PDB file of C-alpha atoms in Angstrom:
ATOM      1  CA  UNK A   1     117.664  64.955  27.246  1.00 32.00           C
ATOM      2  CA  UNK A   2     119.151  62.494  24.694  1.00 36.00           C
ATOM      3  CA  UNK A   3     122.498  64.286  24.280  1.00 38.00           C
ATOM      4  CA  UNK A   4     126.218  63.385  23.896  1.00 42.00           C
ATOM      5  CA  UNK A   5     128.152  63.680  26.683  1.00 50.00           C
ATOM      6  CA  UNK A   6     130.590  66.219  24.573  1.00 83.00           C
ATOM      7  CA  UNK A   7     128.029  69.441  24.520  1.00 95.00           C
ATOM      8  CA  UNK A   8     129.904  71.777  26.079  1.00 98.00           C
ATOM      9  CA  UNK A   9     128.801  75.473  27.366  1.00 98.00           C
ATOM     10  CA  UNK A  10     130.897  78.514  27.592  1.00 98.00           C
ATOM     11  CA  UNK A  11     129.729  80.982  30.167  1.00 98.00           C
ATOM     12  CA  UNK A  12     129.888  84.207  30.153  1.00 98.00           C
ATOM     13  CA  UNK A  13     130.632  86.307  33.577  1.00 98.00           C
ATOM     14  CA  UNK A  14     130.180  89.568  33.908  1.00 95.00           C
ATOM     15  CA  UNK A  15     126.469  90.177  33.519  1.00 95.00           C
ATOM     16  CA  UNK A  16     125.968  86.268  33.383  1.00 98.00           C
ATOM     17  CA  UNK A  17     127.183  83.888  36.180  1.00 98.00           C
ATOM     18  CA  UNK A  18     127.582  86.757  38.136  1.00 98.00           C
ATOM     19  CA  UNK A  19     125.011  89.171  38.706  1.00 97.00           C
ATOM     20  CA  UNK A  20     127.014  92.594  39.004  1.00 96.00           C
ATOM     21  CA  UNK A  21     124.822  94.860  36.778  1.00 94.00           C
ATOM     22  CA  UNK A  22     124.611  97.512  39.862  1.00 93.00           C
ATOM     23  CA  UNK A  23     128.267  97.193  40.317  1.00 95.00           C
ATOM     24  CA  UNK A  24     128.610  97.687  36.786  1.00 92.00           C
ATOM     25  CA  UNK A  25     126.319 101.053  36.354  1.00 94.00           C
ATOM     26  CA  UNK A  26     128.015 102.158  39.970  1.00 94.00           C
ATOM     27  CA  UNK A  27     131.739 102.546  38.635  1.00 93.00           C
ATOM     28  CA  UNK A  28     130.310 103.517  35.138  1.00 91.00           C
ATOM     29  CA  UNK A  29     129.141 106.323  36.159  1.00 93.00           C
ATOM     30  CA  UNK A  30     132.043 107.042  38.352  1.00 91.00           C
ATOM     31  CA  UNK A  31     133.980 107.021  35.293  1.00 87.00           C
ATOM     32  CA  UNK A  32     131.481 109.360  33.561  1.00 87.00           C
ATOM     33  CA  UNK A  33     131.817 111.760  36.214  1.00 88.00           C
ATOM     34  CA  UNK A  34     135.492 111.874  35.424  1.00 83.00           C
ATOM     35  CA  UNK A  35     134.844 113.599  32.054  1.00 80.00           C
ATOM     36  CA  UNK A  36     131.730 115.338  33.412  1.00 85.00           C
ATOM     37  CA  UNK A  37     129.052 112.938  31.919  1.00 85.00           C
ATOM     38  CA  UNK A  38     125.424 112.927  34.123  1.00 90.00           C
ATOM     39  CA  UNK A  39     125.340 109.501  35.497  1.00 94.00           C
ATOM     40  CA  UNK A  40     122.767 107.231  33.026  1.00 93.00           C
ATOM     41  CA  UNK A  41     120.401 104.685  34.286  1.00 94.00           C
ATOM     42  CA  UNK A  42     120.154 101.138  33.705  1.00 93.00           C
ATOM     43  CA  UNK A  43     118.113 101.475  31.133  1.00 92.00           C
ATOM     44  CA  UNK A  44     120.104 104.074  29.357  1.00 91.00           C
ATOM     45  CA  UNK A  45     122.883 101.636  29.857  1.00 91.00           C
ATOM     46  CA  UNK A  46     121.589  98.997  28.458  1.00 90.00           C
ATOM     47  CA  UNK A  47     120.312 100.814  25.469  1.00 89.00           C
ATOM     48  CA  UNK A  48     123.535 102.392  24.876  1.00 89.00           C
ATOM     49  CA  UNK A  49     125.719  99.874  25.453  1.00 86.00           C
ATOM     50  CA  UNK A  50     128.358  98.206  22.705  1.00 83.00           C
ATOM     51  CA  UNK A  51     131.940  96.530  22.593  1.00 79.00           C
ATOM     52  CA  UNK A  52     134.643  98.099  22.091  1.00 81.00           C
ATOM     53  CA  UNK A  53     134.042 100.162  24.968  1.00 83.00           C
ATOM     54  CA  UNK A  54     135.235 103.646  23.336  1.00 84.00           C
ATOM     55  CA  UNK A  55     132.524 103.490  20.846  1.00 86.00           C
ATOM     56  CA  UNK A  56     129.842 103.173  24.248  1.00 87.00           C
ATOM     57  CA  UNK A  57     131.537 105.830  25.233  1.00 84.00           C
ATOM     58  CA  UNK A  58     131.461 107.731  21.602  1.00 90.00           C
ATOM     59  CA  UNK A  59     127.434 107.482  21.991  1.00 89.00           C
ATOM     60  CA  UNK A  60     127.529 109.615  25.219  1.00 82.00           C
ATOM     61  CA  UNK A  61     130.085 112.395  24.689  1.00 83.00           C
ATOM     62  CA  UNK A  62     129.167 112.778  20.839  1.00 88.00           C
ATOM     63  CA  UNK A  63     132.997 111.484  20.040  1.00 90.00           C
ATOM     64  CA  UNK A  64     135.339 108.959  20.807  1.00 90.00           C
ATOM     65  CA  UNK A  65     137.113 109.881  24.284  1.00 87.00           C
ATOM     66  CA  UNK A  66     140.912 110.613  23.681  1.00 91.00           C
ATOM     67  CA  UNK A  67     143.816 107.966  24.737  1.00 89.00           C
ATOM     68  CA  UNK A  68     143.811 110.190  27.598  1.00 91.00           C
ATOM     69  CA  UNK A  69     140.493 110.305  28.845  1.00 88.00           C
ATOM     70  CA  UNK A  70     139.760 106.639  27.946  1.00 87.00           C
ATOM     71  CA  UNK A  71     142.778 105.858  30.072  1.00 89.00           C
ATOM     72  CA  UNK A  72     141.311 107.950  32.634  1.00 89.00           C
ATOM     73  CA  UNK A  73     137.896 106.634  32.377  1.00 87.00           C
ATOM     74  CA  UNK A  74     139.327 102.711  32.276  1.00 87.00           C
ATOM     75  CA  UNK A  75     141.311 102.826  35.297  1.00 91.00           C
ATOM     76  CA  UNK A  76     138.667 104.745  37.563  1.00 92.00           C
ATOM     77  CA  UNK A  77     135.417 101.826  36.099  1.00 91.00           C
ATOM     78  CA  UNK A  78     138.028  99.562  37.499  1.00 88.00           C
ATOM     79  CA  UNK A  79     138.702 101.013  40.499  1.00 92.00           C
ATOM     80  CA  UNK A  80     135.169 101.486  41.894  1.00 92.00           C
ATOM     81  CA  UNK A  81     134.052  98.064  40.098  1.00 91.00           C
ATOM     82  CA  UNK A  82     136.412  96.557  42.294  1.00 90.00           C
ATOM     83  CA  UNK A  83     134.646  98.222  45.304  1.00 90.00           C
ATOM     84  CA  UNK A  84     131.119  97.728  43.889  1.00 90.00           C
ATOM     85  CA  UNK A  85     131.602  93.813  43.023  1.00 91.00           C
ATOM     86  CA  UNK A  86     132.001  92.569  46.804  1.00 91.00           C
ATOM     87  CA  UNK A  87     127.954  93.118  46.970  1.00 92.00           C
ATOM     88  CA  UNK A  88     127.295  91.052  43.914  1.00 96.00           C
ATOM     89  CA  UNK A  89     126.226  87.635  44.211  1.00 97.00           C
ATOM     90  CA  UNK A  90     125.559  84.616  41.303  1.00 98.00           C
ATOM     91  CA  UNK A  91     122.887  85.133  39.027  1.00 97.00           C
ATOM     92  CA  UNK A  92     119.790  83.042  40.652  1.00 94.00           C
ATOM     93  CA  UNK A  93     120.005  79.350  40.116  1.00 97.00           C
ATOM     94  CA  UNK A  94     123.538  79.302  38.394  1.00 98.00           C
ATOM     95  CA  UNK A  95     125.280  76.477  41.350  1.00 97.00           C
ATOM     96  CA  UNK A  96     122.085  74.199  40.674  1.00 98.00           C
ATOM     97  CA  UNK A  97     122.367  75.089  36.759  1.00 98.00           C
ATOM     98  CA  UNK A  98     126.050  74.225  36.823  1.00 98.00           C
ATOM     99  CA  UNK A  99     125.820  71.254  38.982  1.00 98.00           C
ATOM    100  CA  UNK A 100     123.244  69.866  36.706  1.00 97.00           C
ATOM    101  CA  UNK A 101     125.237  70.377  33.171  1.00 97.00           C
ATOM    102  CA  UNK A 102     127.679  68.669  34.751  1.00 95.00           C
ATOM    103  CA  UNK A 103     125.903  65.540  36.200  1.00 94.00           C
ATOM    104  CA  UNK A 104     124.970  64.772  32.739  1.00 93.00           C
ATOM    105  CA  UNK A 105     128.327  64.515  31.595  1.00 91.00           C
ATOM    106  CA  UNK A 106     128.664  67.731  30.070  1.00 95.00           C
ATOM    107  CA  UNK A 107     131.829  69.842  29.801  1.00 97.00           C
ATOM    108  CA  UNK A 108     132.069  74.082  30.870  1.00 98.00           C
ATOM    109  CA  UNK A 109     134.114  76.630  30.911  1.00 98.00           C
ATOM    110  CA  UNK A 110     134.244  80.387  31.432  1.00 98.00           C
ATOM    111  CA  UNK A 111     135.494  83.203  28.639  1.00 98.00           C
ATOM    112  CA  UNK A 112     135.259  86.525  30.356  1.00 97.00           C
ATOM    113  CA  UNK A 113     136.941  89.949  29.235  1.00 93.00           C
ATOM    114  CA  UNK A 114     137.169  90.973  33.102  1.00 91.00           C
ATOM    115  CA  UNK A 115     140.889  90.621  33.742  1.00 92.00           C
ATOM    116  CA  UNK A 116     142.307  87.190  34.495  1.00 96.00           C
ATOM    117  CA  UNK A 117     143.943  87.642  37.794  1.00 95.00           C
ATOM    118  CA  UNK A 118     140.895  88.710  39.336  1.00 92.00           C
ATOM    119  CA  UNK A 119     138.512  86.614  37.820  1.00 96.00           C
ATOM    120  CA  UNK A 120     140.149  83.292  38.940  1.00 97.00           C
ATOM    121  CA  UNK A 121     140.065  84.299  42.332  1.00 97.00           C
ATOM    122  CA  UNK A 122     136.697  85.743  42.338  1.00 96.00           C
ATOM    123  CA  UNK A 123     135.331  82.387  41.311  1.00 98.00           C
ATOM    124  CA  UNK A 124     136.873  80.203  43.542  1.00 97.00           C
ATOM    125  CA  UNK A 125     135.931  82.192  46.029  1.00 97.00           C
ATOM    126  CA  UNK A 126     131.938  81.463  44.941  1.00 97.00           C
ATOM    127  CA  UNK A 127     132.940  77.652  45.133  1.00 97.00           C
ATOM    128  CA  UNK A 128     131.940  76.776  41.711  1.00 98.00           C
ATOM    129  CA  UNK A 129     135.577  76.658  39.927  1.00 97.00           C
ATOM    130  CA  UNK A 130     135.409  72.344  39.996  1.00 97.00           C
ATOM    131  CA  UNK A 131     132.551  72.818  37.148  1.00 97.00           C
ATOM    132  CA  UNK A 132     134.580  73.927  34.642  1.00 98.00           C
ATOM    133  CA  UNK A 133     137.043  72.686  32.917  1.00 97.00           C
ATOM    134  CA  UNK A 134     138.569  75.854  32.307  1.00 97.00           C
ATOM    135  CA  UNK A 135     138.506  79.462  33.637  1.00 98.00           C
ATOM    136  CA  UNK A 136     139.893  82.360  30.906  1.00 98.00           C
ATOM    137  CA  UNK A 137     139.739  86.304  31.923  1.00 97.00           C
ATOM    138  CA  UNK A 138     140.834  88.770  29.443  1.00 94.00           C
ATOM    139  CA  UNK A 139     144.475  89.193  28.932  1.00 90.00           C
ATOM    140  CA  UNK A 140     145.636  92.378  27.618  1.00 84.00           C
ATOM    141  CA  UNK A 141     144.392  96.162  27.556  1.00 80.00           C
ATOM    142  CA  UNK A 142     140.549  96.123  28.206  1.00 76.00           C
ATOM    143  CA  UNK A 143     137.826  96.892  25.752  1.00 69.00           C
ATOM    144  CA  UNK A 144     137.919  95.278  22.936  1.00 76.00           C
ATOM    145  CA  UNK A 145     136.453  92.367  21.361  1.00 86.00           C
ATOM    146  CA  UNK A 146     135.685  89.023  22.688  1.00 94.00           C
ATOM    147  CA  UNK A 147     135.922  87.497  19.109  1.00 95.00           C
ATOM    148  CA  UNK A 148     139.725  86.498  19.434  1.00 95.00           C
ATOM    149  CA  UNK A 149     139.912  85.621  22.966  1.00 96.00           C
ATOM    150  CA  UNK A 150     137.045  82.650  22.171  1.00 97.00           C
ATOM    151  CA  UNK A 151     139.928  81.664  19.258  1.00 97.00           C
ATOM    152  CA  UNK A 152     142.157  80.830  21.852  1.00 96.00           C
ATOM    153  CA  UNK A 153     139.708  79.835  24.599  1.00 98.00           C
ATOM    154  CA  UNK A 154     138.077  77.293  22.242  1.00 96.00           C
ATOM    155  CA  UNK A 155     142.031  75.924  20.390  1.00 96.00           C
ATOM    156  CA  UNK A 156     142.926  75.577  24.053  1.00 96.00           C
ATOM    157  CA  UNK A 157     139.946  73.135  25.487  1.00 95.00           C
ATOM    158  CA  UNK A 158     141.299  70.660  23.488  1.00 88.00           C
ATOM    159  CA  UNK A 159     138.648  67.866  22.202  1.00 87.00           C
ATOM    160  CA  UNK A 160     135.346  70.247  22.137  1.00 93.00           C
ATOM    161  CA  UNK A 161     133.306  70.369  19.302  1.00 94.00           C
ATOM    162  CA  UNK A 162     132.473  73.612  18.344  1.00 95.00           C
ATOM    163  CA  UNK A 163     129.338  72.493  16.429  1.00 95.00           C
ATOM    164  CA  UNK A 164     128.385  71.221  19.999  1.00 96.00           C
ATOM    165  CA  UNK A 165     129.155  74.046  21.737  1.00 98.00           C
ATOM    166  CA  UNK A 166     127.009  77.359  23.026  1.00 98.00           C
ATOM    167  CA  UNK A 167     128.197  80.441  24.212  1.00 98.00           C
ATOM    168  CA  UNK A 168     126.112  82.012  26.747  1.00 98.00           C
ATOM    169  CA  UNK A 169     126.535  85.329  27.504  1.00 98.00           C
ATOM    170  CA  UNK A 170     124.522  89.064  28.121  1.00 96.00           C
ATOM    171  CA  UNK A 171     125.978  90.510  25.149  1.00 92.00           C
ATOM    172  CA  UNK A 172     125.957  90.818  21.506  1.00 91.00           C
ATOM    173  CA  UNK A 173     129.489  90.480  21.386  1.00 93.00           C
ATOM    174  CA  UNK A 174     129.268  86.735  22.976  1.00 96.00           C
ATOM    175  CA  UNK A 175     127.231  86.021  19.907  1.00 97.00           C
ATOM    176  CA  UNK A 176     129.827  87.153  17.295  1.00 96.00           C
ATOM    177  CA  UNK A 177     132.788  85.763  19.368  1.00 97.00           C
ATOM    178  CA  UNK A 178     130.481  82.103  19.210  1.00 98.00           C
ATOM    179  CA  UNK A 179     130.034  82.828  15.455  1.00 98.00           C
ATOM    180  CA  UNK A 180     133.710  83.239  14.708  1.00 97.00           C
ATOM    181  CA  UNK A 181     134.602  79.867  16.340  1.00 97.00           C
ATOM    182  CA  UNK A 182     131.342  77.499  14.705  1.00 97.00           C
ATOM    183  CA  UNK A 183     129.474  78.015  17.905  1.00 98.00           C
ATOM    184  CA  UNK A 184     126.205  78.422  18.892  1.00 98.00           C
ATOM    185  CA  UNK A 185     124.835  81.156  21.488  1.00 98.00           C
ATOM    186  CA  UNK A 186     122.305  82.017  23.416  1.00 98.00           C
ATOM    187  CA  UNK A 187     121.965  85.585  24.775  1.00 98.00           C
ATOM    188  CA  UNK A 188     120.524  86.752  28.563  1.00 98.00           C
ATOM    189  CA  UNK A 189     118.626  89.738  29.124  1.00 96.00           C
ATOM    190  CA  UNK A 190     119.755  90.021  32.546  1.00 95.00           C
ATOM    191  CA  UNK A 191     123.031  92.187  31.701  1.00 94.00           C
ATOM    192  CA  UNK A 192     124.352  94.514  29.940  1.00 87.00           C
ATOM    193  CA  UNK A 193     122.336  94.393  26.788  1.00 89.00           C
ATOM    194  CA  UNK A 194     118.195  94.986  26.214  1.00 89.00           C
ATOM    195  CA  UNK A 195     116.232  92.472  24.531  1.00 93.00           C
ATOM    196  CA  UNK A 196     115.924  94.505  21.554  1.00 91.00           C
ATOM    197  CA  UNK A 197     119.574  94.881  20.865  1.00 89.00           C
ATOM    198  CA  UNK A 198     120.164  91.299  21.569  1.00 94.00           C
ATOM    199  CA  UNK A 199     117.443  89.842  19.346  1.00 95.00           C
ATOM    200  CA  UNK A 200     119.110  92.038  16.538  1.00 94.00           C
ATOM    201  CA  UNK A 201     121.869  89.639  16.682  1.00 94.00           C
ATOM    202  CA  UNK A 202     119.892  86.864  15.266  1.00 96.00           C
ATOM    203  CA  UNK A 203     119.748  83.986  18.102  1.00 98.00           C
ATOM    204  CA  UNK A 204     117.959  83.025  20.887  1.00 98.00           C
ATOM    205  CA  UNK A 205     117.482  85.323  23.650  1.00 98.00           C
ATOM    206  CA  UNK A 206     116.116  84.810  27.128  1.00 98.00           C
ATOM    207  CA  UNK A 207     114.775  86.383  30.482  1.00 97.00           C
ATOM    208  CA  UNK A 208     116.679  83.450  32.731  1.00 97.00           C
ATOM    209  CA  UNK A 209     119.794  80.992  32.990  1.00 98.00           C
ATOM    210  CA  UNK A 210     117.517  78.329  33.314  1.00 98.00           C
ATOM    211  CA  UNK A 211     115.946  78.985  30.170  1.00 98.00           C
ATOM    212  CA  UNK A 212     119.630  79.777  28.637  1.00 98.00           C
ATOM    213  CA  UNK A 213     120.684  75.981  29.326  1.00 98.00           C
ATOM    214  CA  UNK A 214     117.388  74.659  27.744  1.00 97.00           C
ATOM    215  CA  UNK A 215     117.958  76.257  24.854  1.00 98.00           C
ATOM    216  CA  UNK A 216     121.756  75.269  24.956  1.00 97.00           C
ATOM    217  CA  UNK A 217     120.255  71.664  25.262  1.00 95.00           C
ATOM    218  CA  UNK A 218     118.451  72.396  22.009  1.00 95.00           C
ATOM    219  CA  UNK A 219     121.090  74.141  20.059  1.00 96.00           C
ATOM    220  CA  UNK A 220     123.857  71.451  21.242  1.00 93.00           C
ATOM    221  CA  UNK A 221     122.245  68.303  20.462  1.00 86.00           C
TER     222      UNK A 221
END
């Protein structure tokens, strides 16, 4: 498409590469029903939906959830995520998508907030980990920002320009972690997000992956 080689994309997971939205509203829910919540559809979810993860929560019970009950909450989402997730498959297209970035002599990588040990392993097991040039999970206690785990994702791929580089991901959040770092993003309505809460970020938002690596194309050259 007449670009540099050194465009590089980072991806997004949860919600992204790997379409586990029903996994996602499964344990959710589960967690909900910890606290007595009535389970919320996918619509509601994606409506509702913010980072950190208290404040989500905050829009449901009217408050934000007490150390306690978000450490109740957190550890039962994880629990039946983990059970949910072995259903979940790629997002459609995302081998070709990757194996075509790459052929042009582009550079990926992965920033996800799902936990590191069990991302790694997760996409391996898919067969797609030789496309990237690095793989990050979330290190740390979960929900909060993605902001400074892109700081260190992007200071640790060494010899990317982040004037080059997209961030594509299913929520707002990817969008203010690319901002923070001088990248570019590109936001998928297949997730966790709507397309009215993602288009009130300010950049390009799209039904498809396919369409989220033209417009990283675009954006990157």
């Amino acid at each position: 498409m007449g670009m540099q080689a050194n465009a590089h994309i980072v991806w997004d997971w949860n919600g992204t590469l790997f379409h586990d939205v029903d996994a996602i509203i499964g344990a959710t829910n589960a967690a909900f029903a910890e606290l007595g919540l009535e389970p919320i559809t996918l619509e509601q979810y994606r409506e509702l939906y913010c980072v950190p993860v208290p404040k989500f929560y905050e829009r449901l019970l009217g408050r934000l959830p007490s150390y306690e009950e978000w450490e109740v909450m957190d550890a039962t989402f994880h629990r039946h995520y983990t059970e949910h997730r072995a259903l979940c498959s790629l997002a459609e297209g995302v081998k070709e998508l990757l194996t075509g970035w790459a052929a042009a002599g582009r550079s990926q990588s992965i920033l996800s907030m799902y936990g590191h040990e069990d991302l790694v392993p997760l996409v391996r097991a898919f067969g797609i980990e030789p496309h990237f040039v690095r793989v990050d999970g979330r290190t740390g206690p979960s929900g909060g920002s993605k902001t400074e785990h892109m700081v260190r994702h992007v200071a640790a791929l060494g010899g990317v320009d982040p004037a080059r580089t997209v961030v594509i991901g299913d929520a707002a959040d990817d969008a203010l972690a690319a901002q923070a770092v001088g990248a570019r993003a590109v936001l998928y309505t297949g997730g966790s997000h709507g397309r009215a809460s993602l288009e009130a970020v300010g950049v390009p938002v799209v039904d498809t992956l396919a369409e989220a690596v033209a417009e990283a194309e675009r954006l990157a050259a």
